[in-house]
C-alpha positions as CSV (number, residue, x, y, z in Angstrom):
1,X,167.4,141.4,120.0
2,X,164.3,142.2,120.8
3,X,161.9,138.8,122.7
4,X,159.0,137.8,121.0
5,X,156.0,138.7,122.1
6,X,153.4,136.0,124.0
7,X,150.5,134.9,121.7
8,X,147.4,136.3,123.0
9,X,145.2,134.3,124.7
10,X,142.2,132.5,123.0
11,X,139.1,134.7,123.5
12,X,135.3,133.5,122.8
13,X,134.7,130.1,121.6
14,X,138.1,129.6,120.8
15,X,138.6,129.5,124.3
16,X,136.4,126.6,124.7
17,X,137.8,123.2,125.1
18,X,135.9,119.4,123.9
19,X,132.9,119.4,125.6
20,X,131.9,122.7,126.1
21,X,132.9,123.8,122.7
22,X,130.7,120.9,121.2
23,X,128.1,121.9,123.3
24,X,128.0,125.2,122.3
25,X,127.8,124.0,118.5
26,X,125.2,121.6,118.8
27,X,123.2,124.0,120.0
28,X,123.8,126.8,117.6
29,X,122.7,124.2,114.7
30,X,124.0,123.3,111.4
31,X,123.8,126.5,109.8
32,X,126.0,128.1,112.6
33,X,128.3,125.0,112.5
34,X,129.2,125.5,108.4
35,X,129.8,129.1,109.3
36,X,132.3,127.9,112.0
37,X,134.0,125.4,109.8
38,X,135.3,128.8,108.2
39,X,136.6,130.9,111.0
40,X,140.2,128.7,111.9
41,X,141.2,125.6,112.1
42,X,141.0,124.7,115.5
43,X,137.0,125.7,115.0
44,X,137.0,124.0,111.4
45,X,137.9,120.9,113.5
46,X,135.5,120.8,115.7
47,X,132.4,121.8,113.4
48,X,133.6,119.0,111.2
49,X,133.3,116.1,113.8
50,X,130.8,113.9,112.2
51,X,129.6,112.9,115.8
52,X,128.1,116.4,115.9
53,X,126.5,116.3,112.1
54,X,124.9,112.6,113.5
55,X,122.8,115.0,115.8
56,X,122.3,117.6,113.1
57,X,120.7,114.5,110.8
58,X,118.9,113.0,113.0
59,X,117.3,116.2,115.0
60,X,116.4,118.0,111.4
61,X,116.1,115.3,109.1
62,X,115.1,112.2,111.2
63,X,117.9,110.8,109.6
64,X,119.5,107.8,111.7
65,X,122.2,106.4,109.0
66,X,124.3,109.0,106.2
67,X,122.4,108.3,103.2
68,X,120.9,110.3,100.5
69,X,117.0,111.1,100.0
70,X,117.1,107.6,97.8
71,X,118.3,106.0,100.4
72,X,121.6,105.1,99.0
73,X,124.7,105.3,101.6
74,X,127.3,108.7,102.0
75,X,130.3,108.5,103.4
76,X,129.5,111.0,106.4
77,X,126.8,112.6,108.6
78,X,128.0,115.7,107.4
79,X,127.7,115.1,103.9
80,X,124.0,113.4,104.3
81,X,123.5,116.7,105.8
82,X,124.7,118.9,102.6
83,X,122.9,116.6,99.9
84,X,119.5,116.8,101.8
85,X,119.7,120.3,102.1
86,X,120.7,120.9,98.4
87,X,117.2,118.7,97.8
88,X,115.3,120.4,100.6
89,X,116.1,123.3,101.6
90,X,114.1,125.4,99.9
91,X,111.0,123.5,102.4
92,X,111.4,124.5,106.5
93,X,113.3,121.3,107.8
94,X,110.9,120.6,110.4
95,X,108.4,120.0,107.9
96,X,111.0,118.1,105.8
97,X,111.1,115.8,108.5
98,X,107.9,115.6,109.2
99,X,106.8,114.2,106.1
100,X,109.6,112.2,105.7
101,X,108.3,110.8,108.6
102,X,105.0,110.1,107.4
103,X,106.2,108.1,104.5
104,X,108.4,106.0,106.4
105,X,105.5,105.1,108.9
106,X,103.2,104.6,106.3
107,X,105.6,102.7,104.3
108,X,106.0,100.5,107.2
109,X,102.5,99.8,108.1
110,X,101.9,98.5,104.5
111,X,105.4,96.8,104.6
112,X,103.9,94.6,107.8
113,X,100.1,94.6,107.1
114,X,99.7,95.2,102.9
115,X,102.5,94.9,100.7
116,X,101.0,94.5,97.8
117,X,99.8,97.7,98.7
118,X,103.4,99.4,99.1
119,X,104.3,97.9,95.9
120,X,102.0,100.6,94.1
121,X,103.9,103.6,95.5
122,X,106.2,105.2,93.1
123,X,109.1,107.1,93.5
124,X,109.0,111.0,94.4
125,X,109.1,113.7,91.8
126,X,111.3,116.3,91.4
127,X,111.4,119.8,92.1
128,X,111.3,120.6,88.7
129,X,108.3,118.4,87.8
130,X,106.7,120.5,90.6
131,X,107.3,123.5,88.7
132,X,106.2,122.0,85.5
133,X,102.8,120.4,87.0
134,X,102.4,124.4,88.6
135,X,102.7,125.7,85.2
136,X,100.1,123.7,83.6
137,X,97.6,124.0,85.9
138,X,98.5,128.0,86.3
139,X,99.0,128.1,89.9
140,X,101.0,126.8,93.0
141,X,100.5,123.9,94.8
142,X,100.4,124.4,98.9
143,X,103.8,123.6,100.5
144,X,103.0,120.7,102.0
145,X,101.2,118.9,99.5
146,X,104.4,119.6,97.2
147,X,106.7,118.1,99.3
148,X,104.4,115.0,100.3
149,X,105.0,114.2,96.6
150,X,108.8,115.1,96.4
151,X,108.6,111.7,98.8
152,X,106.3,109.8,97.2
153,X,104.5,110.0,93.6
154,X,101.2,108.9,94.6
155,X,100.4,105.3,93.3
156,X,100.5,103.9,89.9
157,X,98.0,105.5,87.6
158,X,95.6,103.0,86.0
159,X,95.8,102.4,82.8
160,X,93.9,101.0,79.8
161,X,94.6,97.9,80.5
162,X,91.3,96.3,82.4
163,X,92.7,93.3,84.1
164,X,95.9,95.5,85.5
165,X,93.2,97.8,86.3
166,X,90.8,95.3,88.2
167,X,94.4,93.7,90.2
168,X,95.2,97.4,91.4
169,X,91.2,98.8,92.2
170,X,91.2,96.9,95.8
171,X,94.9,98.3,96.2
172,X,94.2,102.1,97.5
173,X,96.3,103.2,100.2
174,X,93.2,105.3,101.3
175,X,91.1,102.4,101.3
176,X,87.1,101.8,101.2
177,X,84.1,99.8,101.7
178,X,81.2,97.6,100.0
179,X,77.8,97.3,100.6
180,X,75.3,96.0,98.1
181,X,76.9,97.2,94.5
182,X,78.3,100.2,95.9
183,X,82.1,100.2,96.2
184,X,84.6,102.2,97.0
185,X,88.9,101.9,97.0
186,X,90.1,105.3,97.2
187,X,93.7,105.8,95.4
188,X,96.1,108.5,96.3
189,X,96.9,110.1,92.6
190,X,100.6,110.4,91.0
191,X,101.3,114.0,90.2
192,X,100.8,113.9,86.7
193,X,97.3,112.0,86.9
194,X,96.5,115.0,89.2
195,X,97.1,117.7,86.4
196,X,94.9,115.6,83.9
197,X,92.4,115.1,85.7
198,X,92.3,118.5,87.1
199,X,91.6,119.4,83.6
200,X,89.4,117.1,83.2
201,X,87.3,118.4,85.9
202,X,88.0,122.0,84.4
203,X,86.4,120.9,81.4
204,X,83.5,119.2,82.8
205,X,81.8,121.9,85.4
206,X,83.4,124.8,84.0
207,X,80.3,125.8,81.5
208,X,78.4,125.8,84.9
209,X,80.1,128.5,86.2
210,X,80.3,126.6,89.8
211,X,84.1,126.2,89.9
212,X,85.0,129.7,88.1
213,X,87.7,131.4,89.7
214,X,88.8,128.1,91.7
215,X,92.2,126.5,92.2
216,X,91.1,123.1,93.3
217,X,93.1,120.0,91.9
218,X,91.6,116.6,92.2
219,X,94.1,114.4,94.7
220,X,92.4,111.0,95.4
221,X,89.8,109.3,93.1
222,X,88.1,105.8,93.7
223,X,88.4,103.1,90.2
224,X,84.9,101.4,91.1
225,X,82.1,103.7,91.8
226,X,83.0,107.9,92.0
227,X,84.6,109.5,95.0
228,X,86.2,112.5,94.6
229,X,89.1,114.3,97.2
230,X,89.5,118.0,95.7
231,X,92.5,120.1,97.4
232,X,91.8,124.1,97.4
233,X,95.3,125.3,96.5
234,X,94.4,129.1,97.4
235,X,93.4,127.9,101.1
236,X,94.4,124.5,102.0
237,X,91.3,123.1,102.6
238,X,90.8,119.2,101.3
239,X,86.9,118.2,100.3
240,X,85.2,115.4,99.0
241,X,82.7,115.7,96.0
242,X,78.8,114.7,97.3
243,X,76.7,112.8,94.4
244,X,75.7,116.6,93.8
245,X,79.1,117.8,92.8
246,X,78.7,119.1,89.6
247,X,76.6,122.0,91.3
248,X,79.3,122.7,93.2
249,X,78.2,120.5,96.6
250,X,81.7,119.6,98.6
251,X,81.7,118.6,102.3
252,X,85.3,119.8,104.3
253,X,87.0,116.7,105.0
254,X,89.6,117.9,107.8
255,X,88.7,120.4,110.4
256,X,89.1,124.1,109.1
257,X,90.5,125.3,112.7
258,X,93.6,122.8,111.4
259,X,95.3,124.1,108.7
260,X,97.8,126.5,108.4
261,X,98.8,126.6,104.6
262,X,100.7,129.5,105.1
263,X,102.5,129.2,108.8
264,X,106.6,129.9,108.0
265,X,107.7,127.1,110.7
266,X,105.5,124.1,110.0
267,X,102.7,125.1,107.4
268,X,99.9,122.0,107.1
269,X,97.2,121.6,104.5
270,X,94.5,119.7,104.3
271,X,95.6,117.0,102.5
272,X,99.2,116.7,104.8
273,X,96.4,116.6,107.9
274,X,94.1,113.6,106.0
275,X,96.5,111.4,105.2
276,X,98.4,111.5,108.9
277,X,94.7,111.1,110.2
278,X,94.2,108.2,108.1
279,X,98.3,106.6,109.5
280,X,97.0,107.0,112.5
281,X,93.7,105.3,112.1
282,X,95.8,102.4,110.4
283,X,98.5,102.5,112.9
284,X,95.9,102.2,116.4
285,X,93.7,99.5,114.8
286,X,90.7,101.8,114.2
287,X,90.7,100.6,110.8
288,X,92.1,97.6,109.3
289,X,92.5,94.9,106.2
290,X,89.7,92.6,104.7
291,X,89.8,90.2,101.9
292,X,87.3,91.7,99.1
293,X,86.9,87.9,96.9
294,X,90.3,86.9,96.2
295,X,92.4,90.7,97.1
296,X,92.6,92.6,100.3
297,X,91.8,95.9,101.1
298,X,91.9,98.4,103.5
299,X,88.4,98.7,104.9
300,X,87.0,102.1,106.5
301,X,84.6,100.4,108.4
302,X,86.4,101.2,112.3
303,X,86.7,98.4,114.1
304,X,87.2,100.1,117.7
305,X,85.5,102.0,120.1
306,X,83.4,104.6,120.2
307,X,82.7,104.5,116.3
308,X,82.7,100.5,116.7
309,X,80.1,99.2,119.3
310,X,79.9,95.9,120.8
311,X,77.4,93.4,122.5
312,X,77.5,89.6,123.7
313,X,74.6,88.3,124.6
314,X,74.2,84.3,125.3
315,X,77.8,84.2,124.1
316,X,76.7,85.9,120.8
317,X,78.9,88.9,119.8
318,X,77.9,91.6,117.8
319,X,79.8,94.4,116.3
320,X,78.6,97.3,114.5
321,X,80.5,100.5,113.1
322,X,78.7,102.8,110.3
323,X,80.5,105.2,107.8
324,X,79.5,108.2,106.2
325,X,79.0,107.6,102.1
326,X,78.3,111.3,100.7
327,X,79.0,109.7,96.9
328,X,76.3,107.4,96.8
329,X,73.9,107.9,94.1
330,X,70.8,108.0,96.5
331,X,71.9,110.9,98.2
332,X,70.2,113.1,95.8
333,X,66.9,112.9,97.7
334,X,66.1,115.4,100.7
335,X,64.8,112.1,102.6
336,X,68.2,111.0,102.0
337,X,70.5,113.7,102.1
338,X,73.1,112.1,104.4
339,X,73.7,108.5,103.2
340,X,75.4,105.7,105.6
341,X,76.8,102.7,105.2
342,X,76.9,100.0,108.3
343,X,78.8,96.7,108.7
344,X,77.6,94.2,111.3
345,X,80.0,91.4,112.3
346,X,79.0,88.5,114.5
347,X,80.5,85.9,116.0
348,X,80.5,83.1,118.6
349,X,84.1,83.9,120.5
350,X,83.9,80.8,122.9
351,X,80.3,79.2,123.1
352,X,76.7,79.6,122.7
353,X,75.0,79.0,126.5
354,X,71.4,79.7,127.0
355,X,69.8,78.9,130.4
356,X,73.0,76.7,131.4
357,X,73.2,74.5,128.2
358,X,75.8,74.9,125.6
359,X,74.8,74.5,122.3
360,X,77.4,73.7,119.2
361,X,76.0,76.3,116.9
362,X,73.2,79.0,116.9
363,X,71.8,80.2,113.5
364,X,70.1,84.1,112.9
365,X,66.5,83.8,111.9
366,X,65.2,87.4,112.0
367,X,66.7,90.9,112.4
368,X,65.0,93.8,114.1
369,X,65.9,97.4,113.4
370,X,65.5,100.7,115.3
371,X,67.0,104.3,113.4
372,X,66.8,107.5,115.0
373,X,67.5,110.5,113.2
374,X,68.2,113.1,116.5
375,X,65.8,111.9,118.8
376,X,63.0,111.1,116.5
377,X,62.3,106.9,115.4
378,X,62.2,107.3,111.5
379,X,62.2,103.0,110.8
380,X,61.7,100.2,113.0
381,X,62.0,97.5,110.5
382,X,61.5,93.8,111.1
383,X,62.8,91.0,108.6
384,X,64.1,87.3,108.3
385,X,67.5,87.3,107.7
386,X,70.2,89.6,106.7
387,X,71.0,90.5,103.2
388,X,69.0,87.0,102.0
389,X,70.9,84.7,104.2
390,X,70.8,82.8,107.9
391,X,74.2,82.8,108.8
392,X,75.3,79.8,111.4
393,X,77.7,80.7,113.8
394,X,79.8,78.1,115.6
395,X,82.6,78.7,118.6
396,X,85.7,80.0,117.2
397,X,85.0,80.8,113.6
398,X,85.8,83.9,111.6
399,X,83.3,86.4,112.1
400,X,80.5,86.4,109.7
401,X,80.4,89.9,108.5
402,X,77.6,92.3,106.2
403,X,77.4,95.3,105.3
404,X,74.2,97.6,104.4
405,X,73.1,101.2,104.4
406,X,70.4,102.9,105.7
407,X,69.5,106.7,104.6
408,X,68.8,109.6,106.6
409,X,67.9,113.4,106.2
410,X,70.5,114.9,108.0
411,X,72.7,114.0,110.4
412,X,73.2,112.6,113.5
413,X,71.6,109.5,113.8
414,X,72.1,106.6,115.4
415,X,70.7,102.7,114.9
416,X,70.1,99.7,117.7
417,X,68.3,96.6,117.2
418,X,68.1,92.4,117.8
419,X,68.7,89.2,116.0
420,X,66.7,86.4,116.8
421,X,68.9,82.7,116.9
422,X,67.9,79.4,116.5
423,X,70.1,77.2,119.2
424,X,71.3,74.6,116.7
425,X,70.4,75.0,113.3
426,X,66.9,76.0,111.6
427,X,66.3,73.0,110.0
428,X,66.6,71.7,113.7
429,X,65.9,73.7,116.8
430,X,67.9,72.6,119.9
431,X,66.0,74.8,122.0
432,X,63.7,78.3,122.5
433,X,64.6,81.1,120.2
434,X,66.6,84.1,121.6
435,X,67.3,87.5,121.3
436,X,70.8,89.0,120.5
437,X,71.4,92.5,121.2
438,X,73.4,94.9,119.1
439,X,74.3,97.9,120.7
440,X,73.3,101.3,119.5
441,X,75.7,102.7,117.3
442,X,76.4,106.2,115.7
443,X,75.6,107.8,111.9
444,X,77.3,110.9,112.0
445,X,78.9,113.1,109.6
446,X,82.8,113.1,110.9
447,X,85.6,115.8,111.3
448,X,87.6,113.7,108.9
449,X,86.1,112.0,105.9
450,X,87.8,109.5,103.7
């Protein structure tokens, strides 16, 4: 009888054993690991480990537990992997996770520092009600800005109820400012909001002829006063509307050299580029929460340096930051072309000392002015006051913060200037009058404008 032939030896990665086959697997990727699962048994093993499709999750996906794009648990690595990619895959996963990532760092700014912020986010749409929004407006939306809303749905429209509607205004996750009657909340819109007012817009300056031929959809609007964020959806770029929109006047609100609508590997649009900007801004401090009245609100004023200046002088301090306000009704005029708002903040952090005394409180008698527009003086105003009122200032109190504007024809620009205090109080001088100093700041028109 004839012996039975030796098996043949194991050849190629069969002939790999535990770690250097794992190896080998992880770095193929998930893709080359399904394919394995199909070759034997011994391979179908080993590309099954969930150990292996932990790595896959959390290298592609940024996924740290198995659980499904709502968030609800699997039982495996491996089959998180399958689900997301049956809701994904049709995007590049690296920029599936990078906008995953976005909206669970965003999410978790407002979670700390404004929940009733995070409360207005709604759930992300579907692939399908992408399609749908594409076919009304009669043209595709860029990558990214699709799947920025396959996360998250924008924020709650408002509606035509006028209380809800006054609760939510302060609530933009974009945020704002106030100066005088002037103010702006800028809300990220849901997707359907988008399409109606896209039509809206349509309807408006189409008879003008200055949006013909245009497939700009409007993404972000302001409740109080007008701001407008229009996305280009043939090239990416993201703009805000001046006060001179309806003949067609938009300023580029991320750099141009930036986005890459159409890159295979990690395509970014304007919008995708604004609203990580805007994280990151809220993430370092640059910009922060202020109570408007009763509500808070995320205020664009920055509050760090160099766009935020700061001065102490006799234990006075003063902070100053400026922001560019292309909406604002004034802006018509040449004179006033590019309009800025500035917020002053001052404070006494520990106590008031002039010539070796300490005084308990200081009050602002007069204010004094310098703008320069380039290197030119174009006002040097002198006043009592600010804004109609002599704030008193004593150690350790909140900062007593206004907000103005100045104008000026073009940009940049910058202002300096004085207060005058009172040691003690007005109604009772403790000692000479003295000058405060507040830094020169800068009024500029910025790469990115919110």
């Amino acid at each position: 009888m004839a012996a039975t032939p030796p098996p043949e030896p194991a050849t190629g990665l069969e002939a790999l054993e535990g770690l250097a086959l794992d190896t080998v697997i992880a770095k193929a990727g998930a893709r080359y690991a399904a394919a394995l699962a199909c070759a034997s048994t011994r391979l179908r093993a080993a590309a099954g480990d969930d150990a292996l499709w932990r790595r896959f999750c959390a290298d592609d996906l940024g996924l740290d537990a198995p659980v499904d794009p709502e968030g609800r648990p699997l039982p495996s690595f491996k089959d998180a992997y399958k689900v997301w990619l049956e809701s994904f895959g049709m995007y590049p996963l690296p920029l599936v996770r990078r906008v995953k990532f976005f909206w669970s760092s965003l999410k978790s700014w407002l979670s700390e520092n404004f929940p009733e912020a995070l409360k207005t986010l709604s759930k992300g749409v579907s692939e399908a009600q992408i399609q749908s929004a594409e076919d009304d407006l009669g043209f595709k939306l860029p990558m990214p800005t699709k799947l920025l809303y396959r996360f998250c749905n924008g924020q709650l429209p408002f509606s035509e109820d006028h209380h809800e509607n006054v609760r939510m205004a302060p609530l933009g996750i974009i945020g704002g400012y106030v100066f005088y009657d002037h103010c702006i909340n800028v809300h990220l819109s849901p997707l359907e909001q988008i399409v109606e007012e896209t039509k809206e817009f349509y309807r408006e300056f189409n008879g003008q002829g200055v949006f013909n031929m245009t497939k700009l959809i409007v993404v972000a609007t302001s409740w109080y006063r007008p701001k407008t964020f229009l996305l280009n959806c043939s090239d990416g770029e993201l703009y805000v509307g001046t006060i001179n929109l309806q003949d067609g006047e938009m300023l580029p609100c991320v750099p141009k050299s930036l986005i890459r609508p159409t890159n295979n590997d990690m395509p970014q649009d304007g919008l995708l580029l604004w609203l990580e900007e805007h994280l990151r801004r809220l993430q370092n401090g640059m910009i922060k929460t202020r109570m408007l009245k009763t509500s808070r609100y995320i205020s664009l004023f920055p509050e760090a340096p160099p766009s935020c200046t700061s001065a102490m002088t006799n234990g006075v301090k003063v902070r100053a930051s400026a922001i560019f306000a292309p909406e604002h009704p004034e802006s018509w005029r040449p004179e006033a072309k590019c309009m800025y708002a500035y917020s002053i903040r001052l404070s006494v952090p520990e106590a008031c000392m002039l010539g070796g005394v300490y005084y308990s409180s200081c009050q602002l008698y007069s204010r004094h002015w310098i703008i320069r527009w380039r290197d030119r003086v174009v006002s040097d105003v002198n006043g009592e006051g600010v804004i109609g009122k002599y704030p008193l200032l004593t150690p350790g109190q909140e900062e007593f913060v206004y907000e103005s504007c100045t104008p000026l024809p073009d940009s940049p620009g910058s202002v300096e200037g004085s207060f005058t205090f009172v040691p003690g109080k007005l109604s009772r001088p403790e000692g000479k009058p003295f000058e405060v100093t507040v830094a020169p700041f800068p009024l500029e028109t910025p790469e990115y404008i919110f």
